[in-house]
Amino acid sequence: MEEQGTPQVGQIVKVLRGREESKFAVIVSIVDNKFVLIADGDKRKFDLPKKKNILHLQLMDEIPSEVETSLKETGRVTNGKLRFALKRFSDKMQFSTDERGE
């Protein structure tokens, strides 16, 4: 498996394994060098994040500024901000695939 870099708090990830496979989420905490906690603000709220093995996630090159700022300043982020950031990201992904005609 290819090395994908270091996960960062606030980073958007795509779930590759498990019940939420192919869904996007945000890293809300790093447990250790193998596990992170993810939330999407919808099914997985910030207060009840899912513990995931990093190998089961695809790290995206996106860290929404409002999520990163909120986590740095207060140590938490609202579920609304998580949903907003993920919606904007998925819309952007959809737009880029539409542009390429995929």
Coordinates of N, CA and C in Angstrom, one line a residue:
M1 N 0.8 -1.2 0.0 CA 0.0 0.0 0.0 C 0.9 1.2 0.0
E2 N 0.5 2.3 -0.8 CA 1.3 3.4 -0.9 C 1.3 4.3 0.4
E3 N 2.3 5.0 0.7 CA 2.4 5.9 1.8 C 1.7 7.2 1.4
Q4 N 0.7 7.6 2.2 CA 0.0 8.8 1.8 C 0.3 10.0 2.6
G5 N 1.3 10.0 3.4 CA 1.6 11.2 4.2 C 1.0 11.1 5.6
T6 N 1.1 12.2 6.3 CA 0.7 12.3 7.7 C -0.7 12.9 7.8
P7 N -1.6 12.2 8.4 CA -2.9 12.8 8.6 C -2.9 14.0 9.5
Q8 N -3.7 15.0 9.2 CA -3.7 16.2 10.0 C -5.1 16.5 10.5
V9 N -5.3 17.1 11.7 CA -6.6 17.4 12.3 C -7.2 18.4 11.3
G10 N -8.5 18.2 11.0 CA -9.2 19.0 10.1 C -9.2 18.6 8.6
Q11 N -8.4 17.6 8.3 CA -8.2 17.1 7.0 C -9.4 16.3 6.5
I12 N -9.8 16.4 5.3 CA -10.9 15.6 4.8 C -10.3 14.3 4.3
V13 N -11.1 13.2 4.6 CA -10.7 11.9 4.2 C -11.8 11.1 3.5
K14 N -11.5 10.2 2.7 CA -12.5 9.3 2.1 C -12.3 8.0 2.7
V15 N -13.4 7.4 3.2 CA -13.4 6.1 3.9 C -13.4 5.0 2.9
L16 N -12.4 4.1 3.0 CA -12.1 3.1 2.0 C -12.7 1.7 2.5
R17 N -12.9 1.5 3.8 CA -13.4 0.3 4.4 C -14.4 0.5 5.4
G18 N -15.3 -0.4 5.5 CA -16.3 -0.4 6.6 C -17.7 0.1 6.1
R19 N -18.5 0.3 7.1 CA -19.9 0.7 6.8 C -20.1 2.0 6.1
E20 N -19.2 3.0 6.3 CA -19.2 4.3 5.7 C -18.3 4.4 4.4
E21 N -18.0 3.2 3.8 CA -17.2 3.1 2.7 C -17.6 4.1 1.6
S22 N -16.6 4.8 1.0 CA -16.8 5.8 -0.1 C -17.4 7.1 0.4
K23 N -17.6 7.3 1.7 CA -18.1 8.6 2.2 C -17.0 9.4 2.6
F24 N -17.2 10.7 2.7 CA -16.2 11.7 3.1 C -16.4 12.0 4.6
A25 N -15.3 12.3 5.3 CA -15.4 12.7 6.7 C -14.2 13.6 7.0
V26 N -14.2 14.2 8.2 CA -13.1 15.0 8.6 C -12.4 14.4 9.8
I27 N -11.1 14.5 9.8 CA -10.3 14.0 11.0 C -10.5 15.1 12.1
V28 N -11.1 14.6 13.2 CA -11.3 15.6 14.4 C -10.2 15.4 15.5
S29 N -9.5 14.2 15.4 CA -8.5 14.0 16.4 C -7.6 12.9 15.9
I30 N -6.3 12.9 16.4 CA -5.4 11.9 16.0 C -5.1 11.1 17.3
V31 N -5.4 9.8 17.3 CA -5.2 8.9 18.4 C -3.8 8.5 18.6
D32 N -3.2 7.9 17.6 CA -1.8 7.6 17.6 C -1.3 7.5 16.1
N33 N -0.2 6.8 15.9 CA 0.3 6.8 14.5 C -0.4 5.8 13.6
K34 N -1.4 5.1 14.2 CA -2.2 4.2 13.4 C -3.7 4.5 13.3
F35 N -4.2 5.2 14.3 CA -5.7 5.5 14.3 C -6.0 7.0 14.4
V36 N -7.1 7.4 13.8 CA -7.6 8.7 14.0 C -9.1 8.7 14.3
L37 N -9.7 9.8 14.8 CA -11.1 9.9 15.0 C -11.7 10.7 13.9
I38 N -12.8 10.3 13.2 CA -13.4 11.0 12.2 C -14.8 11.3 12.5
A39 N -15.3 12.4 11.9 CA -16.8 12.7 12.1 C -17.2 13.4 10.8
D40 N -18.5 13.3 10.5 CA -19.0 14.0 9.3 C -20.1 15.0 9.6
G41 N -20.5 15.2 10.9 CA -21.4 16.1 11.4 C -22.9 15.7 11.1
D42 N -23.0 14.5 10.5 CA -24.4 14.1 10.2 C -24.6 12.7 10.9
K43 N -24.2 11.6 10.3 CA -24.4 10.3 11.0 C -23.4 10.2 12.1
R44 N -22.2 10.7 11.9 CA -21.1 10.7 12.9 C -20.9 12.1 13.4
K45 N -21.5 12.4 14.6 CA -21.3 13.7 15.2 C -19.9 14.0 15.8
F46 N -19.6 15.2 16.0 CA -18.3 15.6 16.6 C -18.1 14.9 18.0
D47 N -19.2 14.9 18.8 CA -19.1 14.3 20.1 C -19.0 12.8 20.2
L48 N -19.3 12.1 19.1 CA -19.3 10.7 19.0 C -18.5 10.3 17.7
P49 N -17.2 10.6 17.6 CA -16.5 10.3 16.4 C -16.2 8.8 16.2
K50 N -15.9 8.4 15.0 CA -15.6 7.0 14.7 C -14.0 6.9 14.7
K51 N -13.6 5.8 15.4 CA -12.1 5.5 15.4 C -11.8 4.7 14.2
K52 N -10.9 5.2 13.3 CA -10.6 4.5 12.1 C -9.1 4.3 12.0
N53 N -8.7 3.1 11.4 CA -7.4 2.8 11.0 C -7.0 3.7 9.9
I54 N -5.8 4.3 9.9 CA -5.4 5.2 8.9 C -5.3 4.5 7.5
L55 N -5.0 3.2 7.5 CA -4.9 2.4 6.3 C -6.2 2.3 5.6
H56 N -7.3 2.5 6.3 CA -8.6 2.4 5.8 C -9.2 3.7 5.3
L57 N -8.3 4.7 5.2 CA -8.7 6.1 4.8 C -7.9 6.6 3.7
Q58 N -8.5 7.3 2.8 CA -7.7 8.0 1.7 C -7.6 9.5 2.1
L59 N -6.4 10.0 2.4 CA -6.3 11.4 2.8 C -6.5 12.3 1.5
M60 N -7.3 13.3 1.6 CA -7.6 14.2 0.5 C -6.7 15.4 0.8
D61 N -6.3 16.1 -0.3 CA -5.5 17.3 -0.1 C -6.3 18.5 0.2
E62 N -7.1 18.4 1.2 CA -8.1 19.5 1.6 C -8.2 19.6 3.1
I63 N -7.9 20.8 3.6 CA -8.2 21.1 5.0 C -9.0 22.4 5.1
P64 N -10.3 22.3 5.2 CA -11.2 23.5 5.2 C -10.7 24.4 6.3
S65 N -10.5 25.7 6.0 CA -10.0 26.7 6.9 C -10.9 26.9 8.1
E66 N -12.2 26.9 7.9 CA -13.1 27.2 9.0 C -13.1 26.0 10.0
V67 N -12.9 24.8 9.6 CA -12.8 23.7 10.5 C -11.5 23.7 11.2
E68 N -10.4 23.9 10.5 CA -9.0 24.0 11.1 C -9.0 25.1 12.1
T69 N -9.5 26.3 11.8 CA -9.5 27.4 12.7 C -10.3 27.1 14.0
S70 N -11.5 26.6 13.8 CA -12.3 26.3 15.0 C -11.7 25.2 15.9
L71 N -11.1 24.2 15.3 CA -10.4 23.2 16.1 C -9.2 23.7 16.9
K72 N -8.5 24.6 16.2 CA -7.3 25.2 16.9 C -7.7 26.1 18.0
E73 N -8.7 26.9 17.8 CA -9.1 28.0 18.8 C -9.8 27.4 19.9
T74 N -10.8 26.4 19.7 CA -11.6 26.0 20.8 C -11.5 24.5 21.1
G75 N -10.8 23.7 20.2 CA -10.6 22.3 20.4 C -11.8 21.5 19.9
R76 N -12.8 22.2 19.4 CA -14.0 21.5 18.9 C -14.5 22.3 17.6
V77 N -15.4 21.6 16.9 CA -16.0 22.2 15.7 C -17.5 21.8 15.7
T78 N -18.4 22.7 15.2 CA -19.8 22.4 15.2 C -20.1 21.3 14.1
N79 N -21.1 20.6 14.3 CA -21.5 19.6 13.3 C -21.9 20.3 12.0
G80 N -22.5 21.5 12.1 CA -22.9 22.3 11.0 C -21.7 22.6 10.1
K81 N -20.6 23.0 10.8 CA -19.4 23.4 10.0 C -18.8 22.1 9.3
L82 N -18.9 21.0 10.0 CA -18.4 19.8 9.3 C -19.2 19.4 8.1
R83 N -20.6 19.5 8.3 CA -21.4 19.2 7.1 C -21.2 20.2 6.0
F84 N -21.1 21.5 6.3 CA -20.9 22.6 5.3 C -19.6 22.3 4.6
A85 N -18.5 22.0 5.3 CA -17.2 21.8 4.7 C -17.2 20.6 3.7
L86 N -17.9 19.5 4.2 CA -17.9 18.3 3.4 C -18.8 18.5 2.2
K87 N -19.9 19.2 2.3 CA -20.8 19.5 1.2 C -20.1 20.3 0.1
R88 N -19.3 21.3 0.6 CA -18.6 22.2 -0.4 C -17.5 21.4 -1.1
F89 N -16.8 20.5 -0.3 CA -15.8 19.6 -0.9 C -16.4 18.7 -1.9
S90 N -17.5 18.0 -1.6 CA -18.1 17.1 -2.5 C -18.7 17.8 -3.8
D91 N -19.2 19.0 -3.6 CA -19.6 19.7 -4.7 C -18.5 20.1 -5.6
K92 N -17.3 20.4 -5.0 CA -16.1 20.8 -5.8 C -15.6 19.5 -6.6
M93 N -15.7 18.4 -5.9 CA -15.3 17.1 -6.5 C -16.2 16.8 -7.7
Q94 N -17.5 17.0 -7.5 CA -18.5 16.7 -8.5 C -18.3 17.6 -9.7
F95 N -18.0 18.9 -9.4 CA -17.8 19.9 -10.5 C -16.6 19.5 -11.3
S96 N -15.5 19.1 -10.7 CA -14.3 18.7 -11.4 C -14.5 17.5 -12.3
T97 N -15.3 16.5 -11.8 CA -15.5 15.3 -12.6 C -16.5 15.7 -13.8
D98 N -17.4 16.6 -13.5 CA -18.3 17.0 -14.6 C -17.5 17.7 -15.7
E99 N -16.6 18.5 -15.3 CA -15.8 19.3 -16.2 C -15.0 18.4 -17.1
R100 N -14.4 17.3 -16.6 CA -13.6 16.3 -17.3 C -14.5 15.4 -18.1
G101 N -15.8 15.4 -17.9 CA -16.7 14.6 -18.6 C -16.7 13.1 -18.2
E102 N -16.4 12.9 -16.9 CA -16.3 11.5 -16.4 C -17.7 11.0 -16.0

